[in-house]
Coordinates of C-alpha atoms in Angstrom, one line a residue:
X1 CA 9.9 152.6 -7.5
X2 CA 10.0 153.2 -3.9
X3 CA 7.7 150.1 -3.3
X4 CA 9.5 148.2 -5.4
X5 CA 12.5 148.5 -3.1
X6 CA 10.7 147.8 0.1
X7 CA 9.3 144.9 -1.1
X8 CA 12.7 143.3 -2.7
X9 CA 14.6 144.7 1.0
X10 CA 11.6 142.7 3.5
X11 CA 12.5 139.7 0.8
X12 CA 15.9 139.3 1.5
X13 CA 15.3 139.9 5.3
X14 CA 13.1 136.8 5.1
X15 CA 15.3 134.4 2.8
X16 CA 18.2 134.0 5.1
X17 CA 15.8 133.4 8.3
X18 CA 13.9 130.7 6.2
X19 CA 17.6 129.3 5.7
X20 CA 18.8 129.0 9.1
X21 CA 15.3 126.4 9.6
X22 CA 17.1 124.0 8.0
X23 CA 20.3 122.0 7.5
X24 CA 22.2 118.9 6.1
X25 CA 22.4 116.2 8.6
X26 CA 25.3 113.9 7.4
X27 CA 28.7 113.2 8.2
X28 CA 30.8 115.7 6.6
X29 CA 34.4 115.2 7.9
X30 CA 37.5 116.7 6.5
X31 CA 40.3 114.2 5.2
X32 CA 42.6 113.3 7.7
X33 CA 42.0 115.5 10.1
X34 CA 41.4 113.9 13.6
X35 CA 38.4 114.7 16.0
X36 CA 38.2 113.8 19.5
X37 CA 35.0 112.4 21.1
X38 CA 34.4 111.8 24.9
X39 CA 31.3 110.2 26.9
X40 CA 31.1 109.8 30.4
X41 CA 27.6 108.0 31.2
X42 CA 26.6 106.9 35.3
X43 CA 24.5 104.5 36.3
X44 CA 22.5 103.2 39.0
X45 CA 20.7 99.7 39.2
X46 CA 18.7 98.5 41.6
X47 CA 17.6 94.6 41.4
X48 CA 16.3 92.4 43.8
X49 CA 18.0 88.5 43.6
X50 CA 16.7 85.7 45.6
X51 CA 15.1 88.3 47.6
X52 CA 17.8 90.5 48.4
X53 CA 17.8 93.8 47.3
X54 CA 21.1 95.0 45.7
X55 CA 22.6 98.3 44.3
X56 CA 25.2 98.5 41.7
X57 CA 26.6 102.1 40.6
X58 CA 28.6 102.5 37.8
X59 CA 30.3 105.4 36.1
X60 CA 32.0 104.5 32.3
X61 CA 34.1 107.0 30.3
X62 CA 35.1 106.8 26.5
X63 CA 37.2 108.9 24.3
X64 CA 37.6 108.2 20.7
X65 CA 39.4 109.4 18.1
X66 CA 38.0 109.3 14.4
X67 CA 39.7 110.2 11.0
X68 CA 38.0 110.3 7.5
X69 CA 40.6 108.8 5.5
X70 CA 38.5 108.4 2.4
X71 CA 34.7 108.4 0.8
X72 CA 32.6 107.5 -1.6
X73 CA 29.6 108.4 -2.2
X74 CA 27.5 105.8 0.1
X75 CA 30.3 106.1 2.9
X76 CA 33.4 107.1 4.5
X77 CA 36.2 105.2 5.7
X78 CA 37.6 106.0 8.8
X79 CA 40.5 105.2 11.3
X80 CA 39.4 105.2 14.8
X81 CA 40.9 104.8 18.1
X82 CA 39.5 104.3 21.5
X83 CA 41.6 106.5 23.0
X84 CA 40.8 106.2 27.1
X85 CA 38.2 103.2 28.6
X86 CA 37.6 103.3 32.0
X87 CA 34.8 101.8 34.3
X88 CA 34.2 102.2 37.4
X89 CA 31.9 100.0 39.4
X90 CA 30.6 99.9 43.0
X91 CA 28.7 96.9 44.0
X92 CA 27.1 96.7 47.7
X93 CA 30.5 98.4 48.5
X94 CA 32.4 96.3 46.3
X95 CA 34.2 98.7 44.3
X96 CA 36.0 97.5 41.3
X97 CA 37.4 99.4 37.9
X98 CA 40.0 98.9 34.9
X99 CA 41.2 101.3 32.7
X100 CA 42.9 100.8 29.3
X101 CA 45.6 103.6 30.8
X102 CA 47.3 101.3 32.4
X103 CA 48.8 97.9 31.4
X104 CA 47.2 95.5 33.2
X105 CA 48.2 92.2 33.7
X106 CA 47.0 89.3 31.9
X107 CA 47.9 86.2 34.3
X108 CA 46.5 88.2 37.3
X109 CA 43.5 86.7 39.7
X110 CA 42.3 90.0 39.7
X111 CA 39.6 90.7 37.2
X112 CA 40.1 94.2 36.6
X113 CA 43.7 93.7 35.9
X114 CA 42.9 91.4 33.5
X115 CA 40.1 93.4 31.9
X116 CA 42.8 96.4 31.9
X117 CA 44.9 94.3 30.1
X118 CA 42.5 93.8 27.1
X119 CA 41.2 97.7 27.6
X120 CA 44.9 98.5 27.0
X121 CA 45.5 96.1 24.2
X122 CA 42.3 97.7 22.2
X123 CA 43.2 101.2 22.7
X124 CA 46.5 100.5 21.3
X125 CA 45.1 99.4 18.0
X126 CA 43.1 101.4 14.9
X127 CA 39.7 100.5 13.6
X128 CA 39.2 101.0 9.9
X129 CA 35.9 101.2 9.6
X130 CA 33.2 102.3 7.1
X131 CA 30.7 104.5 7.9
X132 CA 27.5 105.8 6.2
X133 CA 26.4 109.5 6.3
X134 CA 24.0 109.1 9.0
X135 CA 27.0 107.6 11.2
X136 CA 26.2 104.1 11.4
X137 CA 28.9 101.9 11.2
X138 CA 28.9 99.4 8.2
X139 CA 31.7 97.3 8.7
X140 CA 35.2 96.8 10.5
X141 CA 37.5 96.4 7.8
X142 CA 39.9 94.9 10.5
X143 CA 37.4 93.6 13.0
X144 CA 38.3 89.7 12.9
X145 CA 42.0 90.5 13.2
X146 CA 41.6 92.5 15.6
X147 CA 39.6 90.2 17.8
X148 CA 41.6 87.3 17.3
X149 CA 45.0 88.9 18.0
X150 CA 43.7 90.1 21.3
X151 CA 41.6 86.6 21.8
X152 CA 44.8 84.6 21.6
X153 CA 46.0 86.7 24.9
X154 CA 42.7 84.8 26.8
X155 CA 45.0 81.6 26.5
X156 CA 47.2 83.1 29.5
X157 CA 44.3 84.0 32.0
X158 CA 44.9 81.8 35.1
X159 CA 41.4 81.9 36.4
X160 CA 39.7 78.9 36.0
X161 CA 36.1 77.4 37.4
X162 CA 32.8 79.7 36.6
X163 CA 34.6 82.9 37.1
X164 CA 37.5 82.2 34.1
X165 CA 34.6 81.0 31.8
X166 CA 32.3 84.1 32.8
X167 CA 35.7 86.4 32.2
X168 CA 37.0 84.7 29.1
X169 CA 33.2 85.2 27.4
X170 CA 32.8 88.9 28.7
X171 CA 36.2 89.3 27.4
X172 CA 35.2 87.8 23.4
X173 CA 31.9 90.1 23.3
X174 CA 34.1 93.2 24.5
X175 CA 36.6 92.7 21.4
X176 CA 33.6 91.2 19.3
X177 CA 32.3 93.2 16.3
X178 CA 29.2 94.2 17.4
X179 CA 29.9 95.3 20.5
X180 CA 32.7 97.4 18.5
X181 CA 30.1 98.8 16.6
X182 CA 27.9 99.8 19.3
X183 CA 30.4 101.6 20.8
X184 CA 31.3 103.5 17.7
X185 CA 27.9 104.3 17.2
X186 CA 27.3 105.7 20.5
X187 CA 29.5 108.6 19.3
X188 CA 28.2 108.5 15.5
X189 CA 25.2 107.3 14.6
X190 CA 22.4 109.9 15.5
X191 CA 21.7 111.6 11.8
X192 CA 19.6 111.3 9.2
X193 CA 22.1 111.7 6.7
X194 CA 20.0 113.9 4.4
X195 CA 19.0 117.5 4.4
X196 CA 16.2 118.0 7.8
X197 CA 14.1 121.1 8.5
X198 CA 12.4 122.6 11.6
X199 CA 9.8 120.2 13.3
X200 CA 11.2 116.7 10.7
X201 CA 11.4 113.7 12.5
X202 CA 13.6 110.5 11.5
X203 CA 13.8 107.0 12.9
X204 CA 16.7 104.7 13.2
X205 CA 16.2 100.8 14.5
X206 CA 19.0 99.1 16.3
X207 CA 20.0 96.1 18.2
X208 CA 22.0 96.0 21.3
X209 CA 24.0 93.6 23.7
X210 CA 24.0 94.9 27.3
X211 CA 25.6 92.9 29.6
X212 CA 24.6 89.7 27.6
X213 CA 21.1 91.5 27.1
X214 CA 19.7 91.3 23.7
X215 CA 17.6 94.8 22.9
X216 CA 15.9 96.1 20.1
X217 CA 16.0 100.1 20.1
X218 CA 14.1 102.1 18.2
X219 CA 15.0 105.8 18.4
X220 CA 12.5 108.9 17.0
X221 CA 14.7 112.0 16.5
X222 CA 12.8 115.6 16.1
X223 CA 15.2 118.6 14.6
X224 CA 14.2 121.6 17.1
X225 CA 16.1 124.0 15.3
X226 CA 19.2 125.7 14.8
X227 CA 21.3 127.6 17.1
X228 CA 24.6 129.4 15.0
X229 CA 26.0 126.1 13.3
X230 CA 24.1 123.7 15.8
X231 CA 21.6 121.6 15.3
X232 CA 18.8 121.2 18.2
X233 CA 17.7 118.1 18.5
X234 CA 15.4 115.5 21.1
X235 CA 15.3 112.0 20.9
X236 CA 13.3 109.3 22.7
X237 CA 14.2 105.9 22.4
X238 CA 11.8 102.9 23.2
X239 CA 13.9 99.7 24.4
X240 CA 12.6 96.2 25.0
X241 CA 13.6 93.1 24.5
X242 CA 13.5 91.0 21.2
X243 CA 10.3 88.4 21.3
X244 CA 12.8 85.6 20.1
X245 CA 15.3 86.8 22.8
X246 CA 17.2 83.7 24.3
X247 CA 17.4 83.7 28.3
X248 CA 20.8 84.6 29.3
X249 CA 23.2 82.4 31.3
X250 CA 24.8 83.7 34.2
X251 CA 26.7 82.2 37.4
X252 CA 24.4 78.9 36.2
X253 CA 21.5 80.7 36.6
X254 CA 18.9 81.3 33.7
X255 CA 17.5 84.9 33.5
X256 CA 14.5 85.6 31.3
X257 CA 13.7 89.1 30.2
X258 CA 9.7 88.8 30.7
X259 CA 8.5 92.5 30.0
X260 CA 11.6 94.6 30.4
X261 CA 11.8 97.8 28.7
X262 CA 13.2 101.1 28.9
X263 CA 13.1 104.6 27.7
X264 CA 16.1 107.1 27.2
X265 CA 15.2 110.7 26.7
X266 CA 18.0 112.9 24.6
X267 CA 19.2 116.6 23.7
X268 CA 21.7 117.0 21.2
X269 CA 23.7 119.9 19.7
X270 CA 25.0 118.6 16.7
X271 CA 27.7 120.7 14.7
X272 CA 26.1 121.4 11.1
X273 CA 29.2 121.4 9.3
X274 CA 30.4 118.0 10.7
X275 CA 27.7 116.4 12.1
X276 CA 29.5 115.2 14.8
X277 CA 27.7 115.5 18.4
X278 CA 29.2 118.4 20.3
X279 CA 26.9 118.0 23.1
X280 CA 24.4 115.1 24.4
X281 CA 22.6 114.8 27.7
X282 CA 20.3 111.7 28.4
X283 CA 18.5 110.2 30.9

């Protein structure tokens, strides 16, 4: 009998380690309540034009707001709200930066003002948008609304010549839906929306427009292991560009992509119970 219970005690010692090795990765977010997300990313670039080395530094900050106002069973639907935009950039000591905190002004000559202006005009207005359990977007409910009440605002811009056209076509790819989405998804989509253990891996494929930059992402994820209700995880992401990508057009010139390519290295703490990224560091 003794045995017996020694054996049945190191068994239940054992069951609730084995447990903590693994967890359900999906969105799991209770109804209308409201979490808060914030990302502050910096970055460096260093290019050389006609020659001419140049340096531009830049430092961008997001906070969103997201709200799980109903489900289904293959997604959620949420109200989000980007809450604070700001971008900062320094160019060869050029510094320049709009925020959607402040108003802006629409008819300015300055570009930030008018780029605060739209900033402003998108943080004042919800998202509905349906996501999947792993966190990717599906659709804007209200996307085309959306773009074309703050579009109809471009008609006022008093810049004209290169710069107005250049503004006026930064401005639609802002507001645009996929850009919308990639923001959202910065926050979201990292999950594989099904239940993980110790040492899984999952994939997830994505495209991207950066800066008028067509890139195709594709992201491995690896569960480390859990840490209380936090889920350790790496990721490494390869990015290139497309083969079909079309040259981009800008200031008249014509840029091709020839081999770029990147790779961004991730850790993530990921809460268990929402699946919502409490903590990422990349580089």
């Amino acid at each position: 009998m003794k045995k017996y219970l020694l054996s049945l005690t190191a068994a239940l010692c054992i069951v609730p380690i084995m447990a903590q090795q693994s967890a359900d990765l999906r969105l799991s977010l209770e109804k209308n309540k409201t979490y808060r997300l914030r990302s502050v990313s910096k970055q460096t670039v260093v290019q050389t034009v006609s020659g001419n080395q140049q340096t531009v530094e830049s430092e961008v900050l997001y906070t969103i707001s997201v709200k799980m106002i109903d489900a289904t069973p293959e997604f959620l639907v949420t109200e989000i709200h980007f809450d604070t935009i700001t971008t900062k950039t320094n160019t060869m000591g050029k510094v320049e930066s709009f925020s959607s905190t402040v108003e802006g002004d629409i008819k300015s000559s300055e570009t930030s003002k008018i780029m605060s202006y739209i900033m402003n005009r998108l943080s004042k207005n919800a998202l509905f948008v349906k996501l999947d359990y792993a966190g990717q977007p599906l659709e804007i409910l209200n996307s085309k609304i959306l773009s074309e009440m703050i579009l109809k605002d471009t008609a006022s811009i008093t810049l004209t010549g290169p710069t107005g056209t250049a503004l006026k076509t930064q401005i639609a790819n802002t507001v645009g839906d996929n850009n919308l989405k990639t923001m959202i998804k910065s926050f979201t989509w990292n999950l594989p929306g099904n239940q993980v253990k110790t040492g899984d891996e999952w994939k997830l494929f994505d495209q991207a427009n950066s800066g008028g930059m067509l890139l195709a992402i594709t992201s491995r994820y690896r569960l480390e292991g859990i840490k209380g209700s936090s889920a350790v995880i790496t990721a490494e992401s390869d990015i290139r560009a497309p083969e079909n990508a079309p040259p981009i057009k800008s200031g008249g010139a014509t840029v091709t992509y020839n081999n770029l390519r990147g790779i961004n290295k991730s850790t993530l703490m990921i809460d268990t119970g929402t699946g919502l990224v409490t903590e990422n560091k990349s580089k």
